[in-house]
Amino acid sequence: HVEISTTLTEKLGFTKGDASACIFRHPGRSIECSIHGGHLSAQGPKIELDWYKQELEKTYELKEGARLGPGLKDDKESRMLNRLVRWTDEGIEYEADPRQSEQFVRDLGMSGSKSVGTPGVKQTSEQLSMDRGLSHEKQRPYRGVAARSNYLSADRPDMQHAAKEVCRWMSTPTEVALVALNRVGRYLEGHARLVYKYVFQTASKIDCYSDTDWAGCPKTRKSTSGGCVMLGSHAIKHWSSTQTS
């Protein structure tokens, strides 16, 4: 990662992002690119992307997964970092790999179960007072499925809060936590996919929405902060996080 960053900035004339050290832009060639480990993605005019690839191949061994675009010979779908990206006539579509939610449901043994309309509900004080820890043999499977929900939630704002909550129990899983995890599974059984549709647009501003539930956790009385960032009509960032004391 560091080696590629040095090549982009010092040899090829890219400038590094101020907010993220993984984002780069070439001011003279209209190329924007990002680095995630050994994965690179870039966007720009075809002639400039050809130059970008040729320059990198002078130093690195590259494998181009796909070249999305409007041309007849351009690819229309690609898989990047376990996400699916599609080029359409209206814009770009993006979604988490559907196999992740399918595996989540299978791991819980809930395939074919009746779906629910929401991924989570708040536990009552009575439920928490009667809660008890999971047996030892159930704890490891719980942690594995909860970790998968956390991975999925990066692309699923609809289940992000519920996933965050079940992950809070990973150190000491309980019966109430398992019920919450199973509800996420039932939700995904009926809502396996969420597709972002980034239609082509001209955006002149960024809108940020945020809120808190004000001591919403009945057990710890901690608050959850949530929100999203909109570029025009496109959701480009979303979060749900437990506040510290």
Coordinates of N, CA and C in Angstrom, one line a residue:
H1 N 0.8 -1.2 0.0 CA 0.0 0.0 0.0 C 0.9 1.2 0.0
V2 N 1.8 1.3 0.9 CA 2.7 2.5 1.0 C 3.5 2.6 -0.3
E3 N 4.0 1.5 -0.8 CA 4.8 1.5 -2.0 C 4.0 2.1 -3.2
I4 N 2.8 1.6 -3.4 CA 1.9 2.1 -4.5 C 1.6 3.6 -4.3
S5 N 1.3 4.0 -3.0 CA 1.0 5.4 -2.7 C 2.2 6.3 -3.1
T6 N 3.4 5.8 -2.9 CA 4.6 6.6 -3.2 C 4.7 6.7 -4.7
T7 N 4.5 5.6 -5.4 CA 4.5 5.6 -6.9 C 3.5 6.6 -7.5
L8 N 2.3 6.6 -7.0 CA 1.2 7.5 -7.5 C 1.6 9.0 -7.3
T9 N 2.1 9.3 -6.1 CA 2.3 10.7 -5.7 C 3.6 11.2 -6.3
E10 N 4.7 10.4 -6.2 CA 6.0 10.9 -6.6 C 6.4 10.7 -8.0
K11 N 5.9 9.6 -8.6 CA 6.3 9.3 -10.0 C 5.2 9.7 -11.0
L12 N 4.0 9.6 -10.6 CA 2.9 9.8 -11.6 C 2.2 11.1 -11.4
G13 N 2.5 11.8 -10.4 CA 1.9 13.2 -10.3 C 0.5 13.3 -9.6
F14 N 0.1 12.2 -8.9 CA -1.1 12.3 -8.2 C -1.0 13.1 -6.9
T15 N -2.1 13.6 -6.4 CA -2.2 14.2 -5.1 C -3.0 13.4 -4.2
K16 N -2.5 13.3 -2.9 CA -3.2 12.4 -1.9 C -4.4 13.2 -1.3
G17 N -5.4 12.5 -1.0 CA -6.6 13.1 -0.4 C -6.3 13.7 1.0
D18 N -7.0 14.8 1.4 CA -6.8 15.3 2.7 C -7.5 14.5 3.8
A19 N -8.8 14.1 3.4 CA -9.6 13.4 4.4 C -9.2 11.9 4.5
S20 N -8.7 11.3 3.4 CA -8.4 9.9 3.3 C -7.0 9.8 2.6
A21 N -6.1 9.1 3.2 CA -4.8 8.8 2.6 C -4.9 7.7 1.6
C22 N -6.1 7.1 1.4 CA -6.3 6.0 0.4 C -6.8 6.6 -0.9
I23 N -7.1 7.8 -1.0 CA -7.7 8.4 -2.2 C -6.7 9.3 -2.9
F24 N -6.7 9.2 -4.2 CA -5.7 10.0 -5.0 C -6.4 10.6 -6.2
R25 N -5.9 11.8 -6.7 CA -6.4 12.4 -7.8 C -5.3 13.0 -8.7
H26 N -5.4 12.8 -10.0 CA -4.4 13.4 -10.9 C -5.0 14.7 -11.5
P27 N -4.5 15.8 -11.1 CA -5.2 17.1 -11.5 C -5.1 17.4 -13.0
G28 N -4.1 16.8 -13.7 CA -4.0 17.1 -15.1 C -4.6 16.1 -16.0
R29 N -5.0 14.9 -15.5 CA -5.6 13.8 -16.3 C -7.0 13.4 -15.9
S30 N -7.6 14.1 -15.0 CA -9.0 13.8 -14.5 C -9.2 12.4 -14.1
I31 N -8.2 11.8 -13.4 CA -8.3 10.5 -12.8 C -8.4 10.5 -11.3
E32 N -9.4 9.9 -10.8 CA -9.5 9.7 -9.4 C -9.3 8.2 -9.1
C33 N -8.6 7.8 -8.0 CA -8.4 6.4 -7.7 C -8.3 6.2 -6.2
S34 N -8.5 4.9 -5.8 CA -8.5 4.6 -4.4 C -7.7 3.3 -4.3
I35 N -7.1 3.1 -3.1 CA -6.3 1.9 -2.8 C -6.9 1.2 -1.6
H36 N -7.1 -0.1 -1.7 CA -7.5 -0.9 -0.5 C -6.7 -2.1 -0.5
G37 N -5.6 -2.1 0.3 CA -4.7 -3.3 0.3 C -4.0 -3.4 -1.1
G38 N -4.2 -4.5 -1.7 CA -3.6 -4.7 -3.1 C -4.6 -4.4 -4.2
H39 N -5.8 -3.8 -3.8 CA -6.8 -3.6 -4.8 C -6.8 -2.1 -5.2
L40 N -6.8 -1.8 -6.5 CA -6.9 -0.4 -6.9 C -8.2 -0.2 -7.8
S41 N -8.8 0.9 -7.6 CA -9.9 1.2 -8.5 C -9.8 2.7 -8.9
A42 N -10.1 2.9 -10.2 CA -9.9 4.3 -10.7 C -11.0 4.6 -11.7
Q43 N -11.3 5.9 -11.9 CA -12.3 6.4 -12.8 C -11.7 7.6 -13.5
G44 N -12.1 7.7 -14.8 CA -11.7 8.8 -15.7 C -11.9 8.5 -17.1
P45 N -11.5 9.3 -18.0 CA -11.6 9.1 -19.5 C -10.8 7.9 -19.9
K46 N -11.2 7.2 -20.9 CA -10.6 5.9 -21.3 C -9.1 6.1 -21.7
I47 N -8.8 7.2 -22.4 CA -7.4 7.4 -22.8 C -6.5 7.6 -21.6
E48 N -7.1 8.3 -20.6 CA -6.3 8.5 -19.4 C -6.1 7.2 -18.6
L49 N -7.1 6.4 -18.5 CA -7.0 5.1 -17.8 C -6.0 4.2 -18.5
D50 N -6.0 4.3 -19.8 CA -5.0 3.5 -20.5 C -3.6 3.9 -20.1
W51 N -3.4 5.2 -20.0 CA -2.1 5.7 -19.6 C -1.7 5.3 -18.2
Y52 N -2.7 5.4 -17.3 CA -2.6 5.0 -15.9 C -2.2 3.5 -15.8
K53 N -2.8 2.7 -16.5 CA -2.5 1.2 -16.5 C -1.1 1.0 -17.0
Q54 N -0.8 1.6 -18.1 CA 0.6 1.4 -18.7 C 1.7 1.8 -17.8
E55 N 1.5 2.9 -17.1 CA 2.5 3.4 -16.2 C 2.7 2.5 -15.0
L56 N 1.6 2.0 -14.4 CA 1.7 1.1 -13.3 C 2.3 -0.3 -13.7
E57 N 2.0 -0.7 -14.9 CA 2.6 -2.0 -15.4 C 4.1 -1.9 -15.6
K58 N 4.7 -0.7 -15.6 CA 6.1 -0.6 -15.7 C 6.8 -1.0 -14.4
T59 N 6.0 -1.0 -13.3 CA 6.6 -1.3 -12.0 C 5.9 -2.6 -11.3
Y60 N 4.6 -2.8 -11.6 CA 3.8 -3.8 -10.9 C 3.2 -4.8 -11.9
E61 N 3.0 -6.0 -11.4 CA 2.2 -7.0 -12.2 C 0.7 -6.8 -11.9
L62 N 0.0 -6.4 -12.9 CA -1.4 -6.0 -12.6 C -2.4 -7.0 -13.3
K63 N -3.6 -7.1 -12.7 CA -4.6 -7.9 -13.4 C -5.9 -7.0 -13.3
E64 N -6.3 -6.6 -14.5 CA -7.5 -5.7 -14.6 C -8.8 -6.6 -14.5
G65 N -9.6 -6.4 -13.5 CA -10.8 -7.2 -13.3 C -11.8 -6.9 -14.3
A66 N -12.1 -5.6 -14.5 CA -13.1 -5.1 -15.4 C -12.9 -3.7 -15.7
R67 N -13.5 -3.2 -16.8 CA -13.5 -1.8 -17.2 C -14.9 -1.4 -17.5
L68 N -15.6 -0.8 -16.5 CA -17.0 -0.4 -16.7 C -17.1 0.9 -17.5
G69 N -18.1 0.9 -18.3 CA -18.4 2.1 -19.1 C -19.5 2.0 -20.0
P70 N -19.8 3.1 -20.8 CA -21.0 3.1 -21.6 C -20.8 2.4 -23.0
G71 N -19.5 2.2 -23.4 CA -19.2 1.7 -24.7 C -19.7 0.2 -24.9
L72 N -19.8 -0.1 -26.2 CA -20.3 -1.5 -26.5 C -19.3 -2.6 -26.0
K73 N -18.0 -2.3 -26.0 CA -17.0 -3.2 -25.5 C -16.7 -3.1 -24.0
D74 N -17.3 -2.1 -23.4 CA -17.0 -2.0 -21.9 C -17.8 -3.0 -21.1
D75 N -17.2 -3.4 -20.0 CA -17.9 -4.3 -19.1 C -19.1 -3.6 -18.4
K76 N -20.1 -4.3 -18.1 CA -21.3 -3.8 -17.4 C -21.4 -4.2 -16.0
E77 N -20.6 -5.1 -15.5 CA -20.7 -5.6 -14.2 C -19.4 -6.1 -13.7
S78 N -19.0 -5.8 -12.4 CA -17.8 -6.2 -11.9 C -17.9 -6.5 -10.4
R79 N -17.1 -7.3 -9.9 CA -17.0 -7.6 -8.4 C -15.8 -7.0 -7.9
M80 N -16.0 -6.1 -6.9 CA -14.8 -5.4 -6.3 C -14.9 -5.5 -4.8
L81 N -13.9 -6.1 -4.1 CA -13.9 -6.2 -2.7 C -15.2 -6.8 -2.2
N82 N -15.7 -7.9 -2.9 CA -16.9 -8.6 -2.5 C -18.1 -7.7 -2.6
R83 N -18.1 -6.7 -3.5 CA -19.3 -5.9 -3.8 C -19.5 -6.0 -5.3
L84 N -20.8 -5.9 -5.7 CA -21.1 -6.0 -7.1 C -21.4 -4.5 -7.5
V85 N -20.8 -4.2 -8.7 CA -21.0 -2.8 -9.2 C -21.4 -3.0 -10.7
R86 N -22.5 -2.3 -11.1 CA -23.0 -2.5 -12.4 C -23.1 -1.1 -13.1
W87 N -22.9 -1.1 -14.4 CA -23.1 0.1 -15.2 C -24.4 0.0 -15.9
T88 N -25.3 0.9 -15.8 CA -26.6 0.9 -16.5 C -26.8 2.2 -17.3
D89 N -27.8 2.2 -18.0 CA -28.1 3.4 -18.8 C -28.5 4.6 -17.9
E90 N -29.0 4.4 -16.7 CA -29.4 5.4 -15.8 C -28.3 5.9 -14.9
G91 N -27.3 5.0 -14.6 CA -26.3 5.3 -13.7 C -25.5 4.1 -13.3
I92 N -25.1 4.1 -12.0 CA -24.3 3.0 -11.5 C -25.0 2.3 -10.3
E93 N -25.1 1.0 -10.3 CA -25.7 0.3 -9.2 C -24.6 -0.4 -8.4
Y94 N -24.9 -0.5 -7.1 CA -23.9 -1.0 -6.2 C -24.6 -1.8 -5.1
E95 N -24.1 -3.0 -4.7 CA -24.7 -3.8 -3.6 C -23.6 -4.7 -3.0
A96 N -23.9 -5.1 -1.8 CA -23.1 -6.1 -1.2 C -23.3 -7.4 -1.9
D97 N -22.3 -8.3 -1.8 CA -22.4 -9.6 -2.5 C -23.6 -10.3 -1.9
P98 N -24.6 -10.7 -2.6 CA -25.8 -11.4 -2.1 C -25.4 -12.7 -1.4
R99 N -24.3 -13.3 -1.7 CA -23.9 -14.5 -1.0 C -23.6 -14.3 0.5
Q100 N -23.3 -13.1 0.9 CA -23.0 -12.8 2.3 C -24.3 -13.0 3.1
S101 N -25.4 -12.4 2.7 CA -26.7 -12.5 3.4 C -27.2 -13.9 3.3
E102 N -27.0 -14.6 2.2 CA -27.5 -16.0 2.1 C -26.7 -16.9 3.1
Q103 N -25.4 -16.7 3.2 CA -24.6 -17.5 4.1 C -25.0 -17.1 5.6
F104 N -25.3 -15.9 5.8 CA -25.7 -15.5 7.2 C -26.9 -16.3 7.6
V105 N -27.9 -16.3 6.7 CA -29.1 -17.0 7.0 C -28.9 -18.5 7.2
R106 N -28.0 -19.1 6.3 CA -27.7 -20.5 6.4 C -27.0 -20.8 7.7
D107 N -26.1 -20.0 8.1 CA -25.3 -20.2 9.4 C -26.2 -20.3 10.6
L108 N -27.3 -19.5 10.5 CA -28.3 -19.5 11.6 C -29.3 -20.6 11.5
G109 N -29.3 -21.4 10.4 CA -30.2 -22.4 10.2 C -31.7 -21.9 10.0
M110 N -31.8 -20.7 9.4 CA -33.1 -20.1 9.2 C -33.6 -20.0 7.8
S111 N -33.0 -20.7 6.9 CA -33.4 -20.7 5.5 C -34.9 -21.2 5.4
G112 N -35.7 -20.4 4.8 CA -37.1 -20.7 4.6 C -38.0 -20.3 5.8
S113 N -37.4 -19.6 6.8 CA -38.2 -19.1 7.9 C -39.0 -17.9 7.6
K114 N -40.0 -17.6 8.4 CA -40.9 -16.5 8.1 C -40.1 -15.2 8.4
S115 N -40.2 -14.3 7.4 CA -39.4 -13.1 7.5 C -40.1 -12.1 8.4
V116 N -39.4 -11.1 8.9 CA -39.9 -10.0 9.6 C -39.6 -8.6 8.9
G117 N -40.4 -7.6 9.3 CA -40.3 -6.3 8.6 C -39.2 -5.4 9.1
T118 N -38.6 -5.7 10.3 CA -37.5 -4.9 10.8 C -36.4 -5.8 11.3
P119 N -35.2 -5.4 11.3 CA -34.1 -6.2 11.6 C -33.8 -6.3 13.1
G120 N -34.5 -5.5 13.9 CA -34.2 -5.5 15.4 C -35.3 -4.8 16.1
V121 N -35.5 -5.2 17.4 CA -36.4 -4.5 18.3 C -35.6 -4.3 19.6
K122 N -36.0 -3.2 20.4 CA -35.4 -2.9 21.6 C -35.8 -3.9 22.7
Q123 N -34.8 -4.4 23.5 CA -35.1 -5.4 24.5 C -35.7 -4.6 25.7
T124 N -36.6 -5.3 26.4 CA -37.2 -4.6 27.6 C -36.3 -4.9 28.8
S125 N -36.6 -4.1 29.9 CA -35.8 -4.2 31.1 C -36.1 -5.6 31.7
E126 N -37.3 -6.1 31.6 CA -37.7 -7.4 32.1 C -36.9 -8.5 31.4
Q127 N -36.8 -8.5 30.0 CA -36.0 -9.4 29.3 C -34.5 -9.4 29.7
L128 N -34.0 -8.3 29.9 CA -32.6 -8.2 30.3 C -32.3 -8.7 31.7
S129 N -33.3 -8.4 32.6 CA -33.1 -8.9 34.0 C -33.1 -10.4 34.1
M130 N -33.8 -11.1 33.2 CA -33.9 -12.5 33.2 C -32.9 -13.2 32.2
D131 N -32.0 -12.4 31.6 CA -31.1 -12.9 30.6 C -30.0 -13.7 31.3
R132 N -29.5 -14.7 30.5 CA -28.4 -15.5 31.0 C -27.4 -15.8 29.8
G133 N -26.2 -16.1 30.2 CA -25.2 -16.4 29.2 C -25.4 -17.6 28.3
L134 N -24.9 -17.6 27.1 CA -25.0 -18.7 26.2 C -24.1 -19.8 26.7
S135 N -24.5 -21.0 26.4 CA -23.6 -22.2 26.7 C -22.3 -22.0 25.9
H136 N -21.2 -22.6 26.4 CA -19.9 -22.4 25.7 C -19.9 -22.9 24.3
E137 N -20.6 -23.9 23.9 CA -20.6 -24.4 22.5 C -21.3 -23.5 21.6
K138 N -22.2 -22.6 22.1 CA -22.9 -21.7 21.2 C -22.2 -20.4 21.0
Q139 N -21.2 -20.1 21.9 CA -20.6 -18.8 21.9 C -19.8 -18.5 20.6
R140 N -19.0 -19.5 20.2 CA -18.1 -19.3 19.0 C -19.0 -19.1 17.7
P141 N -20.0 -20.0 17.5 CA -20.9 -19.7 16.3 C -21.5 -18.4 16.4
Y142 N -22.0 -17.9 17.6 CA -22.6 -16.6 17.7 C -21.6 -15.5 17.2
R143 N -20.4 -15.6 17.6 CA -19.4 -14.6 17.3 C -19.1 -14.6 15.8
G144 N -19.1 -15.8 15.2 CA -18.8 -15.8 13.7 C -20.0 -15.2 12.9
V145 N -21.2 -15.5 13.3 CA -22.3 -14.9 12.6 C -22.5 -13.4 12.8
A146 N -22.2 -13.0 14.1 CA -22.3 -11.6 14.4 C -21.2 -10.8 13.6
A147 N -20.0 -11.4 13.5 CA -19.0 -10.7 12.7 C -19.4 -10.5 11.2
R148 N -20.1 -11.5 10.7 CA -20.6 -11.4 9.3 C -21.7 -10.3 9.2
S149 N -22.5 -10.2 10.2 CA -23.5 -9.1 10.2 C -22.8 -7.7 10.2
N150 N -21.7 -7.6 10.9 CA -20.9 -6.4 11.0 C -20.3 -6.1 9.6
Y151 N -19.9 -7.1 8.9 CA -19.3 -6.9 7.6 C -20.4 -6.5 6.6
L152 N -21.6 -7.1 6.7 CA -22.7 -6.8 5.8 C -23.2 -5.3 6.0
S153 N -23.1 -4.9 7.3 CA -23.8 -3.6 7.6 C -23.0 -2.4 7.0
A154 N -21.8 -2.6 6.5 CA -21.1 -1.5 5.9 C -21.8 -1.1 4.6
D155 N -22.6 -2.1 4.0 CA -23.3 -1.8 2.7 C -24.8 -1.9 3.0
R156 N -25.3 -2.0 4.2 CA -26.7 -2.2 4.5 C -27.1 -1.3 5.6
P157 N -27.4 0.0 5.3 CA -27.9 0.9 6.3 C -29.2 0.5 7.0
D158 N -30.0 -0.3 6.3 CA -31.2 -0.8 6.9 C -31.0 -1.7 8.1
M159 N -29.9 -2.4 8.2 CA -29.6 -3.3 9.3 C -28.4 -2.9 10.1
Q160 N -27.9 -1.7 9.9 CA -26.6 -1.3 10.5 C -26.8 -1.2 12.0
H161 N -27.9 -0.6 12.5 CA -28.1 -0.5 14.0 C -28.2 -1.9 14.6
A162 N -29.0 -2.8 14.0 CA -29.2 -4.1 14.6 C -27.9 -4.9 14.6
A163 N -27.1 -4.7 13.5 CA -25.8 -5.4 13.5 C -24.8 -4.9 14.6
K164 N -24.9 -3.6 14.7 CA -24.0 -3.0 15.8 C -24.4 -3.5 17.2
E165 N -25.7 -3.7 17.4 CA -26.2 -4.1 18.7 C -25.7 -5.6 19.0
V166 N -25.9 -6.5 18.0 CA -25.5 -7.9 18.3 C -24.0 -8.0 18.4
C167 N -23.2 -7.1 17.8 CA -21.8 -7.2 18.0 C -21.3 -6.7 19.3
R168 N -22.2 -5.9 20.0 CA -21.8 -5.4 21.4 C -21.8 -6.6 22.3
W169 N -22.4 -7.7 22.0 CA -22.5 -8.8 22.9 C -21.5 -9.9 22.6
M170 N -20.6 -9.6 21.7 CA -19.6 -10.7 21.2 C -18.7 -11.2 22.3
S171 N -18.3 -10.3 23.2 CA -17.4 -10.8 24.3 C -18.1 -11.8 25.3
T172 N -19.4 -11.5 25.6 CA -20.2 -12.4 26.5 C -21.6 -12.6 25.9
P173 N -21.7 -13.4 24.9 CA -23.0 -13.7 24.3 C -24.0 -14.2 25.3
T174 N -25.3 -13.8 25.1 CA -26.4 -14.2 26.0 C -27.5 -14.7 25.2
E175 N -28.5 -15.2 25.9 CA -29.7 -15.7 25.2 C -30.5 -14.6 24.5
V176 N -30.6 -13.4 25.2 CA -31.2 -12.2 24.6 C -30.5 -11.8 23.3
A177 N -29.1 -11.9 23.3 CA -28.3 -11.5 22.2 C -28.6 -12.5 21.0
L178 N -28.7 -13.8 21.3 CA -29.0 -14.8 20.3 C -30.4 -14.5 19.7
V179 N -31.4 -14.1 20.5 CA -32.7 -13.8 19.9 C -32.6 -12.6 18.9
A180 N -31.8 -11.6 19.3 CA -31.6 -10.5 18.5 C -30.9 -10.9 17.2
L181 N -29.9 -11.8 17.3 CA -29.2 -12.2 16.1 C -30.1 -13.0 15.1
N182 N -30.9 -13.8 15.7 CA -31.9 -14.6 14.9 C -32.9 -13.7 14.2
R183 N -33.2 -12.6 14.8 CA -34.2 -11.6 14.2 C -33.5 -11.0 13.0
V184 N -32.2 -10.7 13.1 CA -31.5 -10.2 11.9 C -31.6 -11.2 10.8
G185 N -31.4 -12.5 11.1 CA -31.4 -13.5 10.1 C -32.8 -13.6 9.5
R186 N -33.9 -13.5 10.3 CA -35.2 -13.6 9.7 C -35.5 -12.4 8.8
Y187 N -34.9 -11.2 9.2 CA -35.1 -10.0 8.3 C -34.4 -10.3 7.0
L188 N -33.2 -10.8 7.0 CA -32.4 -11.0 5.8 C -33.0 -12.1 4.9
E189 N -33.7 -13.0 5.5 CA -34.4 -14.1 4.7 C -35.4 -13.4 3.8
G190 N -36.0 -12.3 4.2 CA -37.0 -11.7 3.3 C -36.5 -10.5 2.6
H191 N -35.3 -10.0 3.0 CA -34.7 -8.8 2.4 C -33.2 -9.1 2.2
A192 N -33.0 -10.0 1.3 CA -31.6 -10.5 1.0 C -30.7 -9.5 0.3
R193 N -31.3 -8.6 -0.4 CA -30.5 -7.6 -1.2 C -31.0 -6.2 -0.9
L194 N -30.0 -5.3 -0.9 CA -30.3 -3.8 -1.0 C -29.3 -3.2 -2.0
V195 N -29.9 -2.6 -3.0 CA -29.2 -2.1 -4.2 C -29.2 -0.6 -4.2
Y196 N -28.0 0.0 -4.1 CA -27.8 1.4 -4.3 C -28.0 1.8 -5.8
K197 N -28.8 2.8 -6.1 CA -28.9 3.2 -7.5 C -28.4 4.6 -7.6
Y198 N -27.2 4.8 -8.1 CA -26.6 6.1 -8.2 C -26.9 6.6 -9.6
V199 N -28.0 7.2 -9.8 CA -28.4 7.7 -11.1 C -27.5 8.9 -11.4
F200 N -27.2 9.1 -12.7 CA -26.4 10.2 -13.1 C -27.0 11.5 -12.7
Q201 N -26.3 12.4 -12.1 CA -26.8 13.7 -11.5 C -25.8 14.8 -11.5
T202 N -26.3 16.0 -11.3 CA -25.4 17.1 -11.1 C -25.7 17.6 -9.7
A203 N -24.7 17.4 -8.8 CA -24.9 17.8 -7.4 C -24.2 19.0 -7.0
S204 N -24.9 19.9 -6.3 CA -24.3 21.2 -5.9 C -24.0 21.3 -4.5
K205 N -24.4 20.3 -3.6 CA -24.2 20.4 -2.2 C -24.2 19.0 -1.6
I206 N -23.7 19.0 -0.4 CA -23.7 17.8 0.5 C -24.6 18.1 1.7
D207 N -25.5 17.1 1.9 CA -26.4 17.2 3.1 C -26.0 16.1 4.1
C208 N -26.0 16.5 5.4 CA -25.6 15.6 6.4 C -26.8 15.5 7.4
Y209 N -27.3 14.3 7.7 CA -28.4 14.1 8.7 C -27.8 13.3 9.8
S210 N -28.1 13.7 11.1 CA -27.7 12.9 12.2 C -28.7 13.0 13.3
D211 N -28.7 12.0 14.2 CA -29.6 12.0 15.4 C -29.0 11.1 16.4
T212 N -29.7 11.1 17.6 CA -29.3 10.2 18.6 C -30.6 9.7 19.3
D213 N -30.5 8.5 20.0 CA -31.7 8.0 20.7 C -31.7 8.3 22.2
W214 N -30.7 9.1 22.6 CA -30.7 9.6 24.0 C -30.8 8.5 25.1
A215 N -29.7 7.9 25.4 CA -29.7 6.9 26.4 C -30.6 5.7 26.1
G216 N -30.5 5.3 24.8 CA -31.5 4.3 24.3 C -31.3 2.9 24.8
C217 N -30.1 2.6 25.2 CA -29.8 1.2 25.6 C -30.4 1.0 27.0
P218 N -31.3 0.1 27.2 CA -31.9 -0.1 28.5 C -31.0 -0.7 29.6
K219 N -29.9 -1.3 29.1 CA -28.9 -2.0 30.0 C -27.8 -1.0 30.5
T220 N -27.2 -0.3 29.5 CA -26.1 0.6 29.9 C -26.5 2.0 29.9
R221 N -27.6 2.4 29.4 CA -28.1 3.8 29.3 C -27.2 4.6 28.3
K222 N -26.5 3.9 27.5 CA -25.6 4.6 26.5 C -26.5 5.0 25.3
S223 N -26.1 6.0 24.6 CA -26.8 6.5 23.4 C -26.2 6.0 22.2
T224 N -27.0 5.9 21.1 CA -26.5 5.6 19.8 C -26.6 6.8 18.9
S225 N -25.5 7.1 18.2 CA -25.5 8.1 17.2 C -25.7 7.5 15.8
G226 N -26.5 8.1 15.0 CA -26.7 7.6 13.6 C -26.9 8.7 12.7
G227 N -26.6 8.4 11.4 CA -26.7 9.5 10.4 C -26.3 9.0 9.0
C228 N -26.4 10.0 8.1 CA -26.0 9.7 6.7 C -25.5 11.0 6.1
V229 N -24.7 10.8 5.0 CA -24.2 11.9 4.2 C -24.8 11.7 2.8
M230 N -25.4 12.7 2.3 CA -26.0 12.7 1.0 C -25.3 13.6 0.0
L231 N -24.8 13.1 -1.1 CA -24.3 14.0 -2.2 C -25.4 14.0 -3.2
G232 N -26.1 15.2 -3.3 CA -27.3 15.2 -4.1 C -28.4 14.2 -3.6
S233 N -28.8 13.3 -4.5 CA -29.7 12.2 -4.1 C -29.0 10.9 -3.7
H234 N -27.7 10.9 -3.6 CA -26.9 9.7 -3.4 C -26.5 9.6 -1.9
A235 N -26.7 8.5 -1.3 CA -26.2 8.2 0.1 C -24.7 7.7 -0.1
I236 N -23.8 8.5 0.4 CA -22.4 8.1 0.2 C -21.7 7.7 1.5
K237 N -22.4 7.9 2.6 CA -21.9 7.4 3.9 C -23.0 7.3 4.9
H238 N -22.9 6.3 5.8 CA -24.0 6.1 6.8 C -23.3 5.5 8.0
W239 N -23.9 5.7 9.2 CA -23.3 5.1 10.4 C -24.3 4.9 11.5
S240 N -23.9 4.1 12.4 CA -24.7 3.8 13.7 C -23.6 3.4 14.7
S241 N -23.4 4.2 15.7 CA -22.4 3.9 16.7 C -22.8 4.2 18.1
T242 N -22.4 3.3 19.0 CA -22.7 3.6 20.4 C -21.7 4.6 21.0
Q243 N -22.3 5.6 21.6 CA -21.5 6.7 22.2 C -20.8 6.2 23.4
T244 N -19.6 6.7 23.7 CA -18.8 6.4 24.9 C -19.4 7.2 26.1
S245 N -19.1 6.8 27.3 CA -19.6 7.4 28.5 C -19.0 8.8 28.6

